[in-house]
Amino acid sequence: MLAALERRLGPKGFTRDPADMAPWLSDWRGRVHGQAAALLSPANTDEVQAIVSLAAENRVAIVPQGGNSSMVAGATPSPDGHALLLSLRRMNAIRSLSVEDNVAVAEAGVILSDLHDAAAGIGRRFPLSLGARGSARIGGLISTNAGGTQVLRFGTMRSLVVGIEAILPSGERFDGLSALRKDNRGYDLRQLLVGAEGTLGVVTAASLRLVPAIGARAVAWVGLADPHAALTLLRRLEAATGEAIESFEAMPANALAMVLRHIPGTRAPLECAHAWNILIEATAPSGAPDPVERLTGLLAQAAEEGLIEDAAIAANEAQAEAFWKLREVIAEAERAEGPAAKHDISVPVSVVPDFLIDARAAVESRFAGTRVVGFGHLGDGNIHFNVLPPPDVDGKAWVEGEGKAVNAFVHDFVGARGGSLSAEHGIGQLKLAEFARTAGPARLHVLRAIKQALDPLGIMNPGKLIPPA
Ligand SMILES: Cc1cc2nc3c(=O)[nH]c(=O)nc-3n(C[C@H](O)[C@H](O)[C@H](O)COP(=O)(O)OP(=O)(O)OC[C@H]3O[C@@H](n4cnc5c(N)ncnc54)[C@H](O)[C@@H]3O)c2cc1C
């Protein structure tokens, strides 16, 4: 089979060279390492179809990969080396952009920031962004149902995917690209593929919703005393500005300090340290009143009432980008800080303030010496709740040992509040055991039944998302 694949894909699309393969065999954090029989990089959908058909015939596993920025090692093959690593990187064409449909048709390998640029070129934008936008690709973003910093207003990837083209595990091609806003022909295969983590087929292209470009934006950095005040502020701003508030990101003092410590060129926007920092972005379409004035007035009023302690509004685009950088490099700063027990959890938004206070206190008292860094998308109820090991231990060993007990403790704490152990990163390999422990029989039954119906041979990304029976 490998010889047939090599003939079909040619030297650009097929390699077994260990040096070429090495960068793609470990996850972004360097925590999980795998092996593969070959790295395949098809140039088009026909080649993907040929690969999947051959793999099905030979019962060989396929691991689809986009930018390999998964936080849960979803795109890392298992160490046995039997699987084919299928990279969509070469399929990076934007096939069309339509102002009339407000839709872009992008291949799976298009990098998110390239789609942003292309949409801007026709006066539109693709309203989903995240720290990994320079490496994450459309197929990966769809397969993880990525979230990011504009979910508050535009929802996750699920609400932005209008159509999908995919190769199913049987080798059949699903042509679902047409940009229908309404289509009620029963089960929605498009939505099944969103968030499937490569377990139900290979996404080769997608039709994606565009929205009008931003006319102007206001980016503010706010310091305040506690997360209850933050939620009150969010709801107040929303009520006063309609749909203008796109992002509302919360960072405790220790997250900001970590960024300032590890990321060169960063500086705190406010003079004094505050227990909580909020990054707010408000936008307006072109021709509408500038949001800066409105946001400035609302924040001044909040300061007068004592709801917030201090605020700075970015004076220009460079400053706005500098504020955003502080938020977007937290993951990088954490990586530099060293290993931690990571959690990407969600709870109902109303529960977030109490959760941030109570969960931190509970974890730090139950696991002596640990420090919690909990930050994230407050308005979406999604917190990246990371627990740093005690300073005097080997961090890596701690994550593998006591870190597991921390995971269970946090996930149970979240579960008791009606939350989820994966808000936006997916399950992949790293959350599989905890997902199996907490999922409940009905959820697991449906998951396995769908998998069995679409991929009875179990060739699509085995060992990810679906807990073994
Ligand atoms: C610095 C940083 C910040 C991040 N911030 C966020 C954030 O704010 N919000 C968020 O949601 N995520 C975030 N992530 C996680 C990550 O960027 C997302 O999960 C992203 O969607 C992954 O895209 P990718 O192309 O790198 O996919 P990969 O990592 O390559 O793959 C992810 C999963 O999708 C599958 N897959 C990939 N391509 C295909 C395809 N074409 N067909 C079928 N299956 C496929 C893989 O098998 C794997 O299971 C962040 C990551 C980093 C490193």
XYZ file of C-alpha atoms and ligand atoms in Angstrom:
522
model
C 0.000 0.000 0.000
C 2.816 2.454 0.811
C 4.312 1.957 -2.657
C 0.912 2.667 -4.239
C 0.550 5.834 -2.149
C 4.040 6.981 -3.074
C 3.251 6.532 -6.784
C -0.088 8.344 -6.470
C 1.140 11.305 -4.396
C 4.656 11.842 -5.764
C 7.610 13.243 -3.799
C 5.783 16.370 -2.606
C 2.920 14.352 -1.180
C 4.672 11.344 0.333
C 7.603 10.974 2.694
C 8.986 8.460 5.148
C 12.073 10.547 5.860
C 12.371 10.744 9.661
C 13.674 14.333 9.503
C 10.683 15.510 7.415
C 8.244 13.709 9.664
C 9.707 14.595 13.069
C 8.113 18.058 13.568
C 4.633 16.604 13.049
C 4.924 13.582 15.317
C 4.702 15.461 18.629
C 1.944 17.706 19.919
C 2.299 21.490 20.256
C 3.266 21.300 23.908
C 5.788 18.530 23.287
C 4.016 16.297 25.783
C 2.933 13.463 23.482
C 5.128 11.744 20.899
C 4.001 9.376 18.175
C 5.242 7.579 15.090
C 3.727 7.107 11.624
C 4.224 4.744 8.697
C 4.372 7.762 6.343
C 3.511 11.447 6.157
C 1.036 12.102 3.352
C 0.421 15.633 2.068
C -2.188 15.457 -0.697
C -2.626 18.371 -3.100
C -6.373 18.023 -3.690
C -9.594 16.276 -2.692
C -9.130 13.493 -5.269
C -5.840 12.562 -3.648
C -7.444 12.555 -0.179
C -10.119 10.244 -1.568
C -7.488 7.900 -2.999
C -5.663 7.812 0.351
C -8.776 7.072 2.427
C -9.969 4.406 -0.032
C -6.621 2.631 0.078
C -6.460 2.895 3.870
C -9.968 1.420 4.176
C -9.084 -1.428 1.820
C -5.991 -2.207 3.887
C -7.547 -1.452 7.293
C -4.854 1.121 8.055
C -5.471 4.015 10.450
C -5.378 7.651 9.321
C -4.569 10.615 11.562
C -5.693 13.883 9.928
C -3.571 16.901 10.783
C -3.871 20.624 10.121
C -1.632 23.097 11.945
C -0.894 20.649 14.776
C -1.827 23.280 17.378
C -4.223 20.947 19.207
C -4.158 21.408 22.969
C -5.183 17.771 23.554
C -2.769 15.937 21.222
C -5.649 15.251 18.838
C -3.441 15.213 15.744
C -0.584 13.150 17.174
C -0.438 9.516 16.024
C 0.048 6.647 18.457
C 3.607 5.420 19.159
C 3.073 2.054 17.381
C 3.910 3.683 14.029
C 1.166 1.901 12.037
C -0.960 4.933 11.149
C -0.686 7.238 8.149
C -0.298 10.874 9.132
C -2.469 12.847 6.693
C -1.465 16.506 6.571
C -3.834 18.914 4.829
C -1.197 21.655 4.678
C -0.815 21.674 0.898
C -4.559 22.100 0.363
C -4.455 25.795 1.161
C -6.460 27.453 -1.610
C -9.312 29.838 -0.988
C -11.564 28.606 -3.771
C -13.976 31.531 -3.763
C -15.131 34.601 -1.845
C -18.637 35.926 -2.351
C -19.896 39.276 -1.145
C -23.433 38.350 -2.247
C -23.521 35.093 -0.285
C -21.255 36.452 2.463
C -19.367 33.178 2.166
C -15.763 32.058 1.648
C -15.004 28.579 0.353
C -11.669 27.567 1.847
C -9.733 24.330 1.651
C -8.923 22.491 4.852
C -5.289 23.595 4.868
C -5.949 27.346 4.762
C -4.324 29.058 7.748
C -6.805 31.092 9.785
C -4.902 34.383 9.449
C -4.768 33.934 5.645
C -8.551 33.642 5.624
C -8.763 36.828 7.708
C -6.625 38.640 5.118
C -8.588 37.307 2.165
C -11.918 38.312 3.705
C -10.569 41.795 4.461
C -9.681 42.094 0.788
C -13.391 42.079 -0.117
C -14.549 44.248 2.799
C -15.653 41.319 4.948
C -14.236 39.391 7.869
C -14.294 35.883 9.223
C -15.305 36.453 12.845
C -13.304 33.794 14.659
C -9.840 34.387 16.039
C -7.470 32.770 18.491
C -3.856 32.871 19.622
C -2.849 30.130 17.183
C -4.335 31.934 14.158
C -0.964 31.916 12.378
C -0.794 28.115 12.445
C -4.289 26.643 13.012
C -5.990 25.594 9.769
C -9.597 25.499 8.664
C -9.902 21.683 8.801
C -8.514 21.603 12.333
C -10.644 24.527 13.482
C -13.753 22.780 12.160
C -12.783 19.405 13.585
C -12.271 20.881 17.061
C -15.250 23.268 16.801
C -12.801 25.978 17.833
C -13.915 28.918 19.925
C -11.597 31.849 20.545
C -12.178 35.459 21.416
C -15.362 36.387 19.492
C -17.672 33.583 20.561
C -19.567 36.047 22.721
C -21.026 37.616 19.609
C -20.599 35.132 16.754
C -20.568 31.696 18.381
C -18.055 28.885 17.863
C -16.908 27.433 14.538
C -20.152 25.434 14.461
C -22.183 28.566 13.842
C -19.832 29.740 11.077
C -19.671 26.597 8.944
C -22.267 26.846 6.190
C -21.152 23.829 4.173
C -18.564 21.043 4.153
C -16.767 18.855 1.638
C -15.306 15.713 3.177
C -14.079 12.237 2.434
C -15.901 9.739 4.613
C -14.161 6.695 6.131
C -15.611 4.499 3.364
C -13.785 6.618 0.776
C -17.048 8.248 -0.378
C -17.001 11.955 -1.103
C -19.580 14.123 0.680
C -20.269 17.220 -1.444
C -21.934 19.567 0.996
C -20.282 22.843 0.075
C -23.207 24.752 -1.404
C -23.916 27.754 0.757
C -27.510 26.936 1.699
C -28.755 28.915 4.673
C -31.668 26.535 4.980
C -31.498 22.792 4.363
C -33.667 20.402 6.306
C -32.890 17.081 4.681
C -32.741 15.246 7.975
C -29.575 14.530 9.924
C -26.971 17.221 9.380
C -23.711 15.538 8.373
C -22.002 18.912 8.275
C -22.676 19.422 11.981
C -21.600 15.857 12.782
C -18.208 16.575 11.243
C -17.804 19.809 13.224
C -16.071 18.844 16.459
C -15.568 15.213 15.346
C -11.770 15.516 15.788
C -11.084 13.602 12.604
C -12.931 10.484 13.817
C -15.694 10.564 11.181
C -13.840 11.562 8.028
C -11.420 14.039 6.501
C -12.688 17.578 5.969
C -11.267 18.791 2.652
C -12.992 22.189 2.293
C -15.708 24.314 3.860
C -18.054 27.182 3.069
C -17.668 29.708 5.847
C -19.832 32.593 6.908
C -18.429 36.106 6.521
C -19.689 39.277 8.175
C -19.134 42.945 7.308
C -15.651 44.273 8.071
C -15.190 46.325 11.205
C -15.440 50.082 10.679
C -13.862 50.993 13.996
C -13.018 49.263 17.235
C -12.377 50.238 20.824
C -10.057 48.064 22.890
C -9.983 48.628 26.627
C -7.981 47.197 29.513
C -9.839 47.306 32.812
C -8.589 46.601 36.331
C -11.108 45.488 38.943
C -11.327 43.764 42.270
C -13.330 40.624 41.667
C -15.022 38.567 38.949
C -18.558 39.401 40.133
C -17.883 43.022 39.223
C -16.603 41.800 35.852
C -19.830 39.998 35.018
C -21.922 42.968 36.154
C -19.802 45.176 33.880
C -20.236 42.829 30.908
C -24.015 42.740 31.172
C -24.146 46.493 31.627
C -21.982 47.135 28.554
C -24.072 44.741 26.472
C -27.290 46.411 27.528
C -25.879 49.836 26.670
C -24.226 48.994 23.340
C -26.404 46.323 21.744
C -24.210 43.850 19.870
C -21.040 45.947 19.957
C -19.188 43.959 22.636
C -17.296 41.175 20.858
C -14.737 40.119 23.417
C -14.599 40.108 27.171
C -11.514 38.266 28.389
C -10.607 37.888 32.052
C -7.094 37.517 33.461
C -6.149 37.352 37.126
C -3.080 39.221 38.353
C -0.959 36.058 38.301
C -1.685 35.389 34.606
C -0.625 38.905 33.646
C 2.481 38.624 35.826
C 3.423 35.379 34.071
C 3.146 37.037 30.670
C 5.262 40.016 31.758
C 7.855 37.623 33.171
C 8.254 35.423 30.106
C 7.291 37.352 26.981
C 9.819 39.985 25.907
C 8.479 43.403 25.007
C 5.250 43.164 27.017
C 4.229 45.765 29.598
C 1.241 46.234 31.892
C -1.346 48.692 30.510
C -2.312 50.084 33.943
C -0.103 51.740 36.543
C -1.055 49.506 39.484
C -1.668 45.778 39.689
C -5.297 44.677 40.020
C -6.706 41.371 41.223
C -8.491 40.999 37.873
C -7.837 42.401 34.415
C -10.462 42.500 31.679
C -9.739 42.986 27.996
C -12.766 44.364 26.186
C -13.283 44.887 22.492
C -16.264 46.818 21.130
C -16.742 47.278 17.406
C -18.881 49.308 15.043
C -19.592 48.862 11.329
C -18.281 51.515 8.968
C -20.334 54.690 9.079
C -21.598 54.022 12.615
C -20.483 56.224 15.552
C -16.979 55.443 16.822
C -17.214 52.948 19.737
C -14.270 54.566 21.571
C -16.308 57.468 22.846
C -19.184 55.247 23.984
C -16.936 52.742 25.759
C -14.920 55.523 27.399
C -18.097 57.054 28.804
C -19.442 53.747 30.083
C -16.146 52.848 31.766
C -15.866 56.309 33.351
C -19.317 55.843 34.818
C -18.382 52.352 36.090
C -15.266 53.815 37.737
C -17.283 56.575 39.397
C -19.628 53.974 40.869
C -16.695 51.897 42.121
C -17.517 48.926 39.887
C -14.046 49.061 38.339
C -10.745 50.354 39.725
C -9.021 51.677 36.612
C -9.194 51.479 32.811
C -7.167 52.388 29.743
C -8.533 52.646 26.223
C -6.070 51.903 23.434
C -5.174 55.194 21.777
C -4.324 53.600 18.432
C -4.111 50.268 16.606
C -0.581 49.546 17.863
C -1.741 49.893 21.456
C -4.837 47.803 20.776
C -2.603 45.059 19.378
C -0.314 45.345 22.415
C -3.327 44.852 24.753
C -4.447 41.844 22.735
C -0.963 40.384 22.735
C -1.049 40.213 26.539
C -4.082 37.956 26.309
C -2.982 35.867 23.365
C 0.466 34.927 24.667
C -0.761 33.488 27.961
C -0.510 29.951 26.539
C 3.060 30.649 25.414
C 3.963 32.164 28.813
C 2.531 29.114 30.561
C 4.626 26.861 28.379
C 7.704 28.836 29.415
C 6.666 28.652 33.084
C 6.725 24.855 32.940
C 4.340 21.909 33.252
C 0.895 22.372 34.811
C -2.333 20.440 35.206
C -4.481 22.069 32.493
C -8.239 22.337 32.301
C -10.387 23.931 29.601
C -13.711 23.987 31.371
C -17.059 25.665 30.953
C -19.831 26.441 33.419
C -22.987 28.544 33.018
C -21.916 32.197 32.733
C -23.770 33.143 35.910
C -21.669 30.600 37.817
C -18.262 31.833 36.547
C -17.502 34.451 39.247
C -18.163 32.089 42.156
C -16.389 29.295 40.310
C -13.236 31.361 39.843
C -13.055 32.170 43.534
C -14.281 28.885 45.014
C -12.468 26.478 42.697
C -9.171 28.264 43.195
C -9.547 28.190 46.980
C -10.630 24.543 46.942
C -7.743 23.375 44.748
C -5.048 25.370 46.531
C -6.186 24.103 49.923
C -6.663 20.466 48.830
C -3.299 20.289 46.967
C -0.788 22.088 49.141
C 1.698 24.337 47.385
C -0.176 24.495 44.083
C -1.080 27.800 42.415
C -4.111 28.272 40.181
C -3.997 30.433 37.062
C -7.597 30.673 35.823
C -8.227 32.972 32.869
C -10.290 33.099 29.728
C -13.519 33.826 27.960
C -15.635 35.022 30.881
C -18.605 35.937 28.707
C -18.708 32.397 27.280
C -18.441 30.696 30.678
C -15.127 29.202 29.487
C -12.157 29.254 31.821
C -8.685 27.890 31.184
C -8.127 26.697 34.709
C -4.512 25.681 35.075
C -2.863 24.411 38.224
C 0.880 24.911 38.665
C 2.774 22.338 40.722
C 4.339 23.200 44.077
C 7.645 25.016 43.446
C 9.873 22.324 44.956
C 8.769 19.325 42.859
C 9.675 17.916 39.439
C 6.846 19.489 37.415
C 6.655 16.829 34.722
C 6.462 13.968 37.212
C 3.903 15.913 39.259
C 1.611 16.400 36.242
C 1.740 12.660 35.509
C 1.221 11.753 39.170
C -0.677 14.065 41.505
C -1.768 16.145 38.484
C -4.212 13.365 37.602
C -5.886 13.694 41.001
C -6.063 17.458 40.418
C -7.743 16.825 37.034
C -10.363 14.595 38.624
C -10.946 17.071 41.459
C -11.417 20.017 39.073
C -13.630 18.076 36.658
C -15.848 16.866 39.507
C -16.065 20.431 40.809
C -17.110 21.546 37.322
C -19.529 18.643 36.861
C -21.266 19.476 40.131
C -21.984 22.938 38.681
C -23.444 21.646 35.421
C -20.245 22.298 33.454
C -18.115 20.590 30.811
C -14.529 19.319 31.010
C -13.885 20.470 27.459
C -15.173 23.890 26.464
C -13.201 24.416 23.266
C -10.093 22.229 22.992
C -11.830 18.890 22.449
C -11.011 15.501 23.951
C -8.141 14.206 21.804
C -5.888 11.820 23.733
C -5.240 13.912 26.807
C -8.829 14.145 28.051
C -9.926 10.672 27.025
C -9.700 8.985 30.426
C -11.465 11.798 32.242
C -14.119 11.988 29.536
C -14.750 8.235 29.876
C -14.988 8.611 33.657
C -17.463 11.489 33.610
C -19.444 11.226 30.350
C -22.437 9.130 31.440
C -23.848 6.116 29.595
C -26.280 7.871 27.213
C -23.621 10.220 25.822
C -21.109 7.394 25.398
C -23.699 5.140 23.745
C -24.643 7.755 21.127
C -21.013 8.643 20.460
C -20.057 5.025 19.854
C -23.149 4.307 17.738
C -22.404 7.234 15.414
C -18.750 6.202 15.158
C -19.730 2.624 14.367
C -22.226 3.739 11.705
C -19.781 5.988 9.840
C -16.465 4.286 10.519
C -17.156 0.602 11.177
C -13.509 -0.289 10.480
C -12.323 2.233 13.057
C -9.650 3.677 10.756
C -10.281 7.386 11.398
C -8.074 8.836 14.113
C -8.303 5.865 16.495
C -7.546 6.467 20.161
C -9.028 9.981 20.112
C -12.354 11.302 21.398
C -14.222 7.952 21.622
C -13.501 6.109 24.882
C -13.016 2.396 24.199
C -16.025 0.263 25.208
C -1.391 29.455 21.407
C -2.653 28.677 21.215
C -3.878 29.285 21.486
C -5.075 28.602 21.289
N -6.243 29.233 21.546
C -7.402 28.590 21.307
C -8.653 29.248 21.534
O -8.719 30.393 21.977
N -9.772 28.568 21.238
C -9.750 27.276 20.746
O -10.808 26.719 20.477
N -8.579 26.625 20.557
C -7.422 27.240 20.819
N -6.236 26.581 20.626
C -6.236 25.179 20.190
C -6.069 24.982 18.671
O -5.536 26.104 18.044
C -7.382 24.659 18.043
O -7.812 23.423 18.550
C -7.360 24.584 16.506
O -8.691 24.476 16.089
C -6.570 23.433 15.957
O -6.339 23.641 14.567
P -5.165 22.887 13.822
O -5.268 23.157 12.369
O -3.865 23.169 14.447
O -5.596 21.372 14.072
P -4.697 20.130 14.509
O -4.077 20.381 15.812
O -3.812 19.737 13.408
O -5.851 19.030 14.667
C -6.835 19.155 15.640
C -7.839 18.001 15.524
O -8.546 18.096 14.283
C -8.302 16.958 13.457
N -8.161 17.466 12.092
C -7.290 18.398 11.645
N -7.529 18.655 10.348
C -8.561 17.862 9.970
C -9.259 17.665 8.750
N -8.953 18.348 7.656
N -10.264 16.761 8.724
C -10.593 16.052 9.832
N -9.967 16.186 10.997
C -8.970 17.102 11.075
C -7.057 16.315 14.017
O -7.027 14.936 13.745
C -7.187 16.625 15.490
O -8.065 15.725 16.094
C -5.039 27.260 20.824
C -3.807 26.643 20.552
C -2.630 27.341 20.747
C -1.340 26.650 20.422
